[in-house]
Tab-separated table of C-alpha atoms in Angstrom:
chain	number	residue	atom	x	y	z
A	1	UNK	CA	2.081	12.045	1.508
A	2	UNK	CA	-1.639	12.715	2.894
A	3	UNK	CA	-1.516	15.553	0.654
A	4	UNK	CA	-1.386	13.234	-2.142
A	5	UNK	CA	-3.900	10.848	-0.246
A	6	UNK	CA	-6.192	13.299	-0.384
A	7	UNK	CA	-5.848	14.166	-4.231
A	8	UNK	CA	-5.582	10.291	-5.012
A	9	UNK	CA	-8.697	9.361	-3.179
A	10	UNK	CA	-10.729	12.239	-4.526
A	11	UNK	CA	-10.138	11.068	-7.883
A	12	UNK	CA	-10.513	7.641	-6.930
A	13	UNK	CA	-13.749	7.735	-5.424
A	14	UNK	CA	-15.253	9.530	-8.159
A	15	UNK	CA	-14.090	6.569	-10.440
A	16	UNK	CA	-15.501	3.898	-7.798
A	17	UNK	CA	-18.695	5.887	-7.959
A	18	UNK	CA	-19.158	5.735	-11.274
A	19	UNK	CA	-18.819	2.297	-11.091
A	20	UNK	CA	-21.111	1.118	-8.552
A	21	UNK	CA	-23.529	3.759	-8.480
A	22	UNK	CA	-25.638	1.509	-11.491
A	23	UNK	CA	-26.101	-1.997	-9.733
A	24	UNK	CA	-25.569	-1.999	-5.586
A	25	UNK	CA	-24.867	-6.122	-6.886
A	26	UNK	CA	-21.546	-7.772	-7.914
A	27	UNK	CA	-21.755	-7.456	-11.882
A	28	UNK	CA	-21.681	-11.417	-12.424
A	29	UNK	CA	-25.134	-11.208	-11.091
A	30	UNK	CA	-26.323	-8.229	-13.889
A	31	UNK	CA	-26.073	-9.005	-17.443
A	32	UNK	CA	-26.979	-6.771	-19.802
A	33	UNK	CA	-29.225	-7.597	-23.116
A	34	UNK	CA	-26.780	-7.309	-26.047
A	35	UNK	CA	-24.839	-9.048	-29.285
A	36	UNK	CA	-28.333	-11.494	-30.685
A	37	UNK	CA	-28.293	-9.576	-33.511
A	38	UNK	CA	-24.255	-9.587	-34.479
A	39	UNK	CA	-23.899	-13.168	-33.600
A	40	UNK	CA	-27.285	-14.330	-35.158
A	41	UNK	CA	-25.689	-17.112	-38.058
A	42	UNK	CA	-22.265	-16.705	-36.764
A	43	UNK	CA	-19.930	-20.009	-36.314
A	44	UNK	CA	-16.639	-19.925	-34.996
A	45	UNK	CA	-15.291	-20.069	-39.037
A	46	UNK	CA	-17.372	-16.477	-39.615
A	47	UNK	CA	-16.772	-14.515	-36.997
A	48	UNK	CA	-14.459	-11.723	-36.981
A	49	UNK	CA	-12.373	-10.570	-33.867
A	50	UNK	CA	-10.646	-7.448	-33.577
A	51	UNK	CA	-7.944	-6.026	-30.496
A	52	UNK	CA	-6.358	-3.263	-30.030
A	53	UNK	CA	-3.137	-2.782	-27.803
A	54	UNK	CA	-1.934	0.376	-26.424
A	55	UNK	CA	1.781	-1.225	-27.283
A	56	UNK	CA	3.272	-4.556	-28.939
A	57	UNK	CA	4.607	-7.780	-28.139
A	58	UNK	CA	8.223	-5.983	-28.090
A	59	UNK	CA	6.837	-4.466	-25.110
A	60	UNK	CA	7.265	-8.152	-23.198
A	61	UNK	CA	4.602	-7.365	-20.322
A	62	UNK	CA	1.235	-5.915	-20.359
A	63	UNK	CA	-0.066	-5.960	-24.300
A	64	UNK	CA	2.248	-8.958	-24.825
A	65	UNK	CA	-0.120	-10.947	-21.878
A	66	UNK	CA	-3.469	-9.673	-24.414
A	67	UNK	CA	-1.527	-10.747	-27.478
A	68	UNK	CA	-1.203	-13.815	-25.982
A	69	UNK	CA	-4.707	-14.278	-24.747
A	70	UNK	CA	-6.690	-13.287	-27.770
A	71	UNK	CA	-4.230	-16.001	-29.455
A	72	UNK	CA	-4.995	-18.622	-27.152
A	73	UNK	CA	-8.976	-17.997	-27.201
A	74	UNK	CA	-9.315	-17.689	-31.021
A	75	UNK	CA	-7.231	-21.191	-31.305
A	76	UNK	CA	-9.087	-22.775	-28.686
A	77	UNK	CA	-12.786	-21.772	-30.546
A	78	UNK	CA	-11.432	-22.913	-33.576
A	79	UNK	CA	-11.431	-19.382	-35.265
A	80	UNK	CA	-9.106	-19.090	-38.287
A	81	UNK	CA	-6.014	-16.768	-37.979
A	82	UNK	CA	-7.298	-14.651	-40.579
A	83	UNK	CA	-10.466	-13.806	-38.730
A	84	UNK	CA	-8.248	-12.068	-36.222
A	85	UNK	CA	-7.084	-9.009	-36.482
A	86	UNK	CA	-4.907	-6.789	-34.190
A	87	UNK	CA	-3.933	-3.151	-34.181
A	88	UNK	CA	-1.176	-2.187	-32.009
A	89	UNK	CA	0.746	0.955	-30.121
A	90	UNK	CA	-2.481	2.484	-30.061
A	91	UNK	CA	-2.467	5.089	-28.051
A	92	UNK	CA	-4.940	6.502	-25.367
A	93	UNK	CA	-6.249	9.958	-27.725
A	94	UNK	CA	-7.761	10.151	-31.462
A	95	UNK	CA	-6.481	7.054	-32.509
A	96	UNK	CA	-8.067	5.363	-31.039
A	97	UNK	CA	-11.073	5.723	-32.296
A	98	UNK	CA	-9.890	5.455	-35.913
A	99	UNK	CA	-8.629	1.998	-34.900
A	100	UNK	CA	-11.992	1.084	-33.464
A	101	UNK	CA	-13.860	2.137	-36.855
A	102	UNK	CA	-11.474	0.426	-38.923
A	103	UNK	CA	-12.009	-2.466	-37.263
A	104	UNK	CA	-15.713	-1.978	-37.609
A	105	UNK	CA	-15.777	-1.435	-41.189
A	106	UNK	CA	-13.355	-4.465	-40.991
A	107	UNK	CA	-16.555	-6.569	-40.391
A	108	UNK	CA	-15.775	-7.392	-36.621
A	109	UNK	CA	-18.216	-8.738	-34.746
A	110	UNK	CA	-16.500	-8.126	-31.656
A	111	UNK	CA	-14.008	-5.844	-30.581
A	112	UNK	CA	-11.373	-5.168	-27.445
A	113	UNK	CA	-9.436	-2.976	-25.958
A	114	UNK	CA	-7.077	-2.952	-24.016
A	115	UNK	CA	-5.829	0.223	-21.716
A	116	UNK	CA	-7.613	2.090	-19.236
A	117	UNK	CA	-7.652	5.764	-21.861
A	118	UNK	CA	-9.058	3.780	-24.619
A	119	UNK	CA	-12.780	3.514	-22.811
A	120	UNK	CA	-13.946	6.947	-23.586
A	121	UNK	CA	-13.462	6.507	-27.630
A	122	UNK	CA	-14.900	2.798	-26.936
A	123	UNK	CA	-18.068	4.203	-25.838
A	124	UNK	CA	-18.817	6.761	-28.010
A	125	UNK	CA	-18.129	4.373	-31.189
A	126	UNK	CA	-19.886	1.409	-29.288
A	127	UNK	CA	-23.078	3.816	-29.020
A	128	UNK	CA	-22.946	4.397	-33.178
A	129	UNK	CA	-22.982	0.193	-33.977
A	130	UNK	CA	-25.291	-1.691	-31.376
A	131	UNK	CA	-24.818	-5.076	-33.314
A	132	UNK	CA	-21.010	-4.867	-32.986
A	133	UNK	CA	-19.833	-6.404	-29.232
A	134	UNK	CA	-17.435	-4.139	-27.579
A	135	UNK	CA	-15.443	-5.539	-24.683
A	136	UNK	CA	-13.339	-3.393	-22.563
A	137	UNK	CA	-9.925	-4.157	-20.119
A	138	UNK	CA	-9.622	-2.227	-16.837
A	139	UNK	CA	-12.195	0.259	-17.105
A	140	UNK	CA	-15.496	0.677	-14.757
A	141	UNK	CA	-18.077	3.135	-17.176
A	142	UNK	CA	-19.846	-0.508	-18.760
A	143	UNK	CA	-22.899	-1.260	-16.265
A	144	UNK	CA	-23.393	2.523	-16.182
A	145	UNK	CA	-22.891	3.319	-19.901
A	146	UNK	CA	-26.863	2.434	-20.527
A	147	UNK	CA	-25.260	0.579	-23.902
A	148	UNK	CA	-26.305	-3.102	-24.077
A	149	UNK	CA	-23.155	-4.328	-26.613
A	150	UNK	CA	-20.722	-2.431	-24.118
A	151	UNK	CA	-18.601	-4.824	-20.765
A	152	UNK	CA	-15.713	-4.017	-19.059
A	153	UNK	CA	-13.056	-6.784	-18.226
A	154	UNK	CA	-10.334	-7.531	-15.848
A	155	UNK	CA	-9.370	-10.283	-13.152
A	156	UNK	CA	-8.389	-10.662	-9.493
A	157	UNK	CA	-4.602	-10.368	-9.823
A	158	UNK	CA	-4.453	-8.315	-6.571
A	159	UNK	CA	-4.328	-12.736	-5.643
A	160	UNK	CA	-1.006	-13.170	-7.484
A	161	UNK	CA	0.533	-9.816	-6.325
A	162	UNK	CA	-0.373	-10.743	-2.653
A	163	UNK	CA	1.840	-14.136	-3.271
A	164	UNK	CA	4.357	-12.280	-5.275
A	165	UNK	CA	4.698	-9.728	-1.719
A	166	UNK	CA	5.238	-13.061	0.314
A	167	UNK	CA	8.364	-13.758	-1.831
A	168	UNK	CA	9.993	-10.023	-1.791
A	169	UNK	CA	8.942	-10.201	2.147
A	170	UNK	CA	10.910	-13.302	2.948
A	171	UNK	CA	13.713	-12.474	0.188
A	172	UNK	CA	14.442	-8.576	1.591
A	173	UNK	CA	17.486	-8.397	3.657
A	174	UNK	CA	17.167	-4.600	4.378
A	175	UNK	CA	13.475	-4.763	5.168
A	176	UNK	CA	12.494	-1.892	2.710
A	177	UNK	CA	10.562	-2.643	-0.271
A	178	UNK	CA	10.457	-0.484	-3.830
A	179	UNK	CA	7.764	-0.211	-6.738
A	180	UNK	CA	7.953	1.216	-9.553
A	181	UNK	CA	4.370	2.122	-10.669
A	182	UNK	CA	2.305	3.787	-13.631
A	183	UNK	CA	-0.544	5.670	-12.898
A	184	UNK	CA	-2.477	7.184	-10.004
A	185	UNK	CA	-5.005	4.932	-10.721
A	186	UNK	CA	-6.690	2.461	-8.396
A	187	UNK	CA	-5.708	-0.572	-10.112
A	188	UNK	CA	-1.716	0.373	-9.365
A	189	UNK	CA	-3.084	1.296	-5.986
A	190	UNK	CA	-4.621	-1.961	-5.174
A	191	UNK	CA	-1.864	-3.945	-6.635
A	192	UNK	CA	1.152	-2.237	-4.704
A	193	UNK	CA	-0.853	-2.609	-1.374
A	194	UNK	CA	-1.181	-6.127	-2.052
A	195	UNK	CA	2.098	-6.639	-2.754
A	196	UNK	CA	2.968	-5.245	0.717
A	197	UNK	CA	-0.029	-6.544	2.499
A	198	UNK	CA	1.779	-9.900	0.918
A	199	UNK	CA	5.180	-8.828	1.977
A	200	UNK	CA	4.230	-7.853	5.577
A	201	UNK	CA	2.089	-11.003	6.633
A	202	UNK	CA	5.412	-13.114	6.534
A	203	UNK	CA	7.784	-10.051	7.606
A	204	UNK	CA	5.695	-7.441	9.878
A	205	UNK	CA	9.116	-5.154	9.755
A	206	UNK	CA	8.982	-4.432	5.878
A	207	UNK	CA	8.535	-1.199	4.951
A	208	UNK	CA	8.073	-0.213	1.220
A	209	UNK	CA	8.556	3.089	-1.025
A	210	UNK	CA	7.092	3.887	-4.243
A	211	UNK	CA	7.419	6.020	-7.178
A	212	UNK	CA	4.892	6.660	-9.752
A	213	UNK	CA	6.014	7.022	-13.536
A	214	UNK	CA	2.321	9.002	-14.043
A	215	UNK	CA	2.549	6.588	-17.629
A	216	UNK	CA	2.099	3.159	-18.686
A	217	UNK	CA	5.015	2.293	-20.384
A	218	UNK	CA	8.649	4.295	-20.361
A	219	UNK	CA	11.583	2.401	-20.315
A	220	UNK	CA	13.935	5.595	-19.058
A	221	UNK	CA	11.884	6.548	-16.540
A	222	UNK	CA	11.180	3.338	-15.320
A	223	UNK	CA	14.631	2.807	-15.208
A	224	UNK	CA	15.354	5.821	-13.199
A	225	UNK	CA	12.368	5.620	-11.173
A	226	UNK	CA	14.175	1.801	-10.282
A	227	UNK	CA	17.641	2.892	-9.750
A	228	UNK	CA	16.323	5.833	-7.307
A	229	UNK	CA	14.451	3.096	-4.938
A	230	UNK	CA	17.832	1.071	-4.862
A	231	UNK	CA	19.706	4.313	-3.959
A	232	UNK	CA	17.407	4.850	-1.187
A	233	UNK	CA	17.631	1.197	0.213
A	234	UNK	CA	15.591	-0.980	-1.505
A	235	UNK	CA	16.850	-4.514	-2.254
A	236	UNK	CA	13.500	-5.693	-3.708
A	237	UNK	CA	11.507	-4.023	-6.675
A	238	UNK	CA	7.854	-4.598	-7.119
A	239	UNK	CA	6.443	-3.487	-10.331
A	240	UNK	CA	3.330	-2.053	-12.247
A	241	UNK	CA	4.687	-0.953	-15.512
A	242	UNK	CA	4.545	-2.445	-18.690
A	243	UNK	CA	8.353	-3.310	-19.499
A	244	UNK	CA	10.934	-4.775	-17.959
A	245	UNK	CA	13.017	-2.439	-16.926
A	246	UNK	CA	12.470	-2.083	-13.320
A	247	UNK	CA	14.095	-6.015	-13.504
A	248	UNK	CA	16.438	-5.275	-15.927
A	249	UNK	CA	18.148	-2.443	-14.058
A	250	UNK	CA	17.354	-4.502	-10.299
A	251	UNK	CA	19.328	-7.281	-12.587
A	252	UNK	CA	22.695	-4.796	-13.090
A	253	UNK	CA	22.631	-3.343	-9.463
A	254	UNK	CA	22.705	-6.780	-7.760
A	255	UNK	CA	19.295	-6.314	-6.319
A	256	UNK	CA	16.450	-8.654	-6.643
A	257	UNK	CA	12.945	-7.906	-8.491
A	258	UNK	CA	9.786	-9.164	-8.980
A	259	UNK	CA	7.985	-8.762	-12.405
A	260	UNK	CA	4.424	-8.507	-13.710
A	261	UNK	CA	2.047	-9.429	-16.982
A	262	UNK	CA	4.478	-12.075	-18.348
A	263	UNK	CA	7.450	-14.236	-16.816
A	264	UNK	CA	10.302	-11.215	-16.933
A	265	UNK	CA	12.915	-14.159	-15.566
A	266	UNK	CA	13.272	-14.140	-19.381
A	267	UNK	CA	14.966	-10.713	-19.071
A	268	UNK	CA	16.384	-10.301	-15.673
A	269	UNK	CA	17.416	-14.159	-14.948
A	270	UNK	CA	19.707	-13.372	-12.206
A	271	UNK	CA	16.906	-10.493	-10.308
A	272	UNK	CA	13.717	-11.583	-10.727
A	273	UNK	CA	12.795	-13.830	-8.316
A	274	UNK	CA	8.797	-14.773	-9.970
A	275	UNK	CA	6.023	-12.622	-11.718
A	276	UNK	CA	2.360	-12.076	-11.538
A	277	UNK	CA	1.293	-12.613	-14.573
A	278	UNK	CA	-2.345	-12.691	-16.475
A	279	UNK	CA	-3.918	-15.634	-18.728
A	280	UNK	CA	-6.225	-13.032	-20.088
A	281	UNK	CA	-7.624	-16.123	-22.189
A	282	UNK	CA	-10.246	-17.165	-19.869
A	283	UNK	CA	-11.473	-13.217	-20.983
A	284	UNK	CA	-11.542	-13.728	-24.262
A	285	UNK	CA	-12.633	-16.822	-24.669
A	286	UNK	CA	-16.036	-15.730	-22.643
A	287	UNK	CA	-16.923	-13.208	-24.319
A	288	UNK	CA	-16.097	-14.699	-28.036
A	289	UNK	CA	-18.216	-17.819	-26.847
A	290	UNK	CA	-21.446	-15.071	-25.607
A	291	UNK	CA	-21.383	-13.837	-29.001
A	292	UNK	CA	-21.179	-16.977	-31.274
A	293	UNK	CA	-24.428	-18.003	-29.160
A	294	UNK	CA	-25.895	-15.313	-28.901
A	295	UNK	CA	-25.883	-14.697	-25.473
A	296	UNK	CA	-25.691	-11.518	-23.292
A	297	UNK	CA	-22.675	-10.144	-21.621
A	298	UNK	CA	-21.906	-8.553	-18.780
A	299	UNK	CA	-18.450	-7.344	-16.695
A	300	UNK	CA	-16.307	-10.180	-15.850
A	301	UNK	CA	-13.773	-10.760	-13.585
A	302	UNK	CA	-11.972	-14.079	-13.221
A	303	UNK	CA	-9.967	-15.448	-10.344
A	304	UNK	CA	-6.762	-17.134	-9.049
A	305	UNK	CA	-8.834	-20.195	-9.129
A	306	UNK	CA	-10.031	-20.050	-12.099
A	307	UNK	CA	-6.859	-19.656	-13.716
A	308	UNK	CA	-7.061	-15.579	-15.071
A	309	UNK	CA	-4.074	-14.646	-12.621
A	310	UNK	CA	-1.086	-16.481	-11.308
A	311	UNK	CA	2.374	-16.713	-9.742
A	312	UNK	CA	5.509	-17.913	-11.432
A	313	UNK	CA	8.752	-18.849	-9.830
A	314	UNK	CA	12.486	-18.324	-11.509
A	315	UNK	CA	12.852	-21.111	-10.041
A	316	UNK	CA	16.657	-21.396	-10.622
A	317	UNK	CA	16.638	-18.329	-8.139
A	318	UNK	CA	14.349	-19.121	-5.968
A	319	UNK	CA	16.424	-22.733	-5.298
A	320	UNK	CA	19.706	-20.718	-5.194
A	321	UNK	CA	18.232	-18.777	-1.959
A	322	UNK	CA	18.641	-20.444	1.752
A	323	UNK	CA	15.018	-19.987	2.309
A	324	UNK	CA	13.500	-21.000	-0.983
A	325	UNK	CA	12.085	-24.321	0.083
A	326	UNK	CA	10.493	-22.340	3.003
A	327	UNK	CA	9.409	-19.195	0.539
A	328	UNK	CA	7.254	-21.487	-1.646
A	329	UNK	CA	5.840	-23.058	1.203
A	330	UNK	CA	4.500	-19.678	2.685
A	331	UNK	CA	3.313	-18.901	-0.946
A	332	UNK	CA	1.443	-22.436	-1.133
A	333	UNK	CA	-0.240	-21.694	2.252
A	334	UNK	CA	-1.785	-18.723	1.116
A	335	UNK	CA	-2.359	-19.840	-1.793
A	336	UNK	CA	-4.676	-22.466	-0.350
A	337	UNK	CA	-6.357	-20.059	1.505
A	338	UNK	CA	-7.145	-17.443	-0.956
A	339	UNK	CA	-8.741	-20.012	-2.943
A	340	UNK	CA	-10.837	-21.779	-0.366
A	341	UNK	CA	-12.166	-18.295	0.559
A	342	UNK	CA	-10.133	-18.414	4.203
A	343	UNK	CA	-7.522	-15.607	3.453
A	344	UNK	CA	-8.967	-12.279	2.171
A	345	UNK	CA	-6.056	-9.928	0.979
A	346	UNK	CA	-7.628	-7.179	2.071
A	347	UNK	CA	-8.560	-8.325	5.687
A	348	UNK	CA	-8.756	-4.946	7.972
A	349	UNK	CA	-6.970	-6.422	10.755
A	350	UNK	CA	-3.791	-6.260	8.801
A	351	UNK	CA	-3.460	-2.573	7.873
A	352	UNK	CA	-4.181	0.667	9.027
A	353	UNK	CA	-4.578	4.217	7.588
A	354	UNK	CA	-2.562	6.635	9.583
A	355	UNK	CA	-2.797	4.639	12.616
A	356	UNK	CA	-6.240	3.836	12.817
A	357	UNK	CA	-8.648	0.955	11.479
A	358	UNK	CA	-10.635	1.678	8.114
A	359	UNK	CA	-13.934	0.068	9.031
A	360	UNK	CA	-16.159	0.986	6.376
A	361	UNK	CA	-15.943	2.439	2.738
A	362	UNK	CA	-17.990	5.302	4.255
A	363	UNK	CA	-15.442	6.466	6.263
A	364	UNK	CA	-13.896	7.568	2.905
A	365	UNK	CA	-16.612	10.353	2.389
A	366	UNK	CA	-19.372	8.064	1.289
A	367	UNK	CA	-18.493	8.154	-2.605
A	368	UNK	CA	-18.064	4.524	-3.233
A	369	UNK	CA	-21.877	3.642	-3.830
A	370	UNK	CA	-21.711	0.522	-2.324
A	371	UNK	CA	-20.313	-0.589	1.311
A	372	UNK	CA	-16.895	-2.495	-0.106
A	373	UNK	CA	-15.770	-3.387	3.627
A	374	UNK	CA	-17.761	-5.886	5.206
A	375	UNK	CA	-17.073	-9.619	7.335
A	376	UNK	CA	-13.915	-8.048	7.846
A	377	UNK	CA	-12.269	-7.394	4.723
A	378	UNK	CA	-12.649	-4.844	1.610
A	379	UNK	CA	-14.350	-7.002	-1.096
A	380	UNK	CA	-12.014	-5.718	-4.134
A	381	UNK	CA	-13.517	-7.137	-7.761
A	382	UNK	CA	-16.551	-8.017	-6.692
A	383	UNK	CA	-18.764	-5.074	-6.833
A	384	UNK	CA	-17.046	-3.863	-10.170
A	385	UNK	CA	-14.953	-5.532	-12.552
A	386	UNK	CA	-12.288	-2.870	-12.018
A	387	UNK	CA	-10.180	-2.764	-8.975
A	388	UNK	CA	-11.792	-0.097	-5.902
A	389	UNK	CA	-9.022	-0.233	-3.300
A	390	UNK	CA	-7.519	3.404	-3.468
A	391	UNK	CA	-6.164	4.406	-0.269
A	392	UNK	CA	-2.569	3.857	0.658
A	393	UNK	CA	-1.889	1.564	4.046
A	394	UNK	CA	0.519	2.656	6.934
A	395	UNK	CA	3.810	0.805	5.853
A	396	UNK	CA	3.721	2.810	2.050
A	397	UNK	CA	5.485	5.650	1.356
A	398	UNK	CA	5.097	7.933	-1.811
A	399	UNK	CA	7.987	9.204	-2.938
A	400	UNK	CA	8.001	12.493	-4.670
């Protein structure tokens, strides 16, 4: 495993450099000049808004949770149907950047996307149309870019998966914790670890493997990557993948689950205890309203709070359990305190790496550009719109 550490943290703190190494500020604070010119005359019945999706709404999870967002944001602006248009299972290579000039030559005004490979094409065809807005989902290259019509998106959902670990912590009857995850990217690395930083805070025993699929979205080998956890223990499966399969196949070994993006209850009723899912709306809506008035954008990042990221209860299952009056209790506590500013996920004082205390970002060779761990906690999302924490805590085991 500190093999792996080491590899993982190399690449992750040349990503968190990037980042930060433009603005030593949180990115709320730094908006770039960009999008007068494209939305100069528009109204909400003129403007054209194009997405692209690395998969479908067939995929129920992560694209499915865009889908839905663009949706909502268009309807609430009052933009017709027809000024909307999506391309989907676009993949992270060539295609990419056809779909981006097509979209372009489509007239869009603005245009998103939505996985973390799509940024590079982004760029380069954001740098060859200045008046066209180009908005950009889990990625960190925006405030550095130098491109004034370029931001980079995302939301605090490390919130959710913290609640969603409280639930798996007081539901495990073995104590041992599996996840299923994509990439070796730090936004599955902060999400798992606050799943289990969720998990432990109500159940310091819990323990937690995890297996990484090394791609977004595979049914089979999320599948497999599920049924191996169970094999080895797990009764619980955490997830950062973009289908439901981890539920699905928790849902035919008797094992519980919880799911991610969208409410997966819908396909594991009897497994999936709740979900952390996105309202990427709040998104969308932003940055459509920045260009009808011609404002300037910059990276955002929304909160539990503020409604971008939540937690949602089967709560058929949840009432079946002995505990689930005192589970959604725990979950409301925390809830309370995340949002009054009182409970930081990532408080030092509950984890260690390799037995000792990780007291400053520097202590990870320097790279991050800014000092993320300060007042006692790693300040995740605020520095960068993208997620920073990329170290695994004592209590997380990689499975090879």
């Amino acid at each position: 495993m500190k093999k792996l550490l080491v590899v993982l943290l190399a690449l992750a703190l040349v990503f968190a450099f990037a980042a930060c190494a433009a603005e030593e500020a949180p990115v709320e604070e730094t908006p770039v000049e960009g999008g007068e010119e494209a939305a100069e005359g528009l109204t909400a019945e003129t403007i054209k808004v194009g997405h692209i999706h690395i998969n479908d709404e067939a995929e129920q999870g992560y694209s499915t949770a865009h889908i839905n967002g663009v949706t909502a944001a268009c309807e609430a602006l009052g933009i017709p149907a027809e000024n909307v248009i999506g391309k989907y299972n676009i993949s992270e290579d060539d295609s990419c950047d056809t779909a981006l000039r097509e979209l372009v030559e489509a007239g869009c005004n603005i245009i998103f996307a939505d996985s973390f490979g799509h940024e590079d094409f982004l760029l380069e065809v954001a740098a060859e149309y200045p008046d066209v807005v180009f908005c950009h989902a889990t990625g960190y290259q925006a405030a550095s870019s130098g491109l004034d019509n370029v931001a980079n998106y995302f939301g605090n959902i490390y919130e959710a998966r913290y609640l969603t670990g409280i639930v798996a912590g007081m539901t495990t009857a073995t104590n041992k914790l599996g996840y299923v995850t994509a990439q070796q990217f730090a936004e599955c690395v902060s999400g798992l670890t606050a799943f289990y930083l969720g998990a432990k805070s109500v159940n310091p025993d819990v323990t937690m493997d995890i297996m990484f699929t090394n791609t977004w979205y595979d049914v089979t080998l999320e599948s497999q990557a599920a049924q191996a956890l169970i094999d080895g223990g797990a009764d619980v499966l955490g997830q950062h993948a973009d289908s439901a399969a981890t539920q699905t196949t928790a849902e035919a070994a008797g094992k519980y689950a919880v799911g991610y993006n969208t409410d997966m209850s819908v396909a594991a009723p009897a497994a999936n205890l709740c979900s952390a899912v996105w309202n990427w709306a709040p998104a969308y809506e932003h940055f459509i309203a920045a260009v009808l008035n011609g404002e300037a954008i910059s990276d955002y990042s929304g909160s539990m709070a503020e409604g971008m990221v939540d937690i949602v209860y089967n709560d058929a299952l949840i009432d079946s359990l002995p505990n689930g009056a005192e589970i959604r209790a725990a979950v409301d506590a925390a809830r309370a305190g995340i949002e009054a500013g009182t409970l930081h996920v990532f408080a030092t004082d509950t984890w260690t790496v390799d037995g000792a205390v990780v007291e400053s970002t520097a202590d990870l060779d320097g790279f991050y550009g800014v000092e993320y761990i300060s007042d006692g906690y790693f300040h995740e999302s605020e520095y960068a719109s993208a997620p920073a924490f990329f170290f695994f805590v004592d209590g997380v085991n990689v499975i090879q």
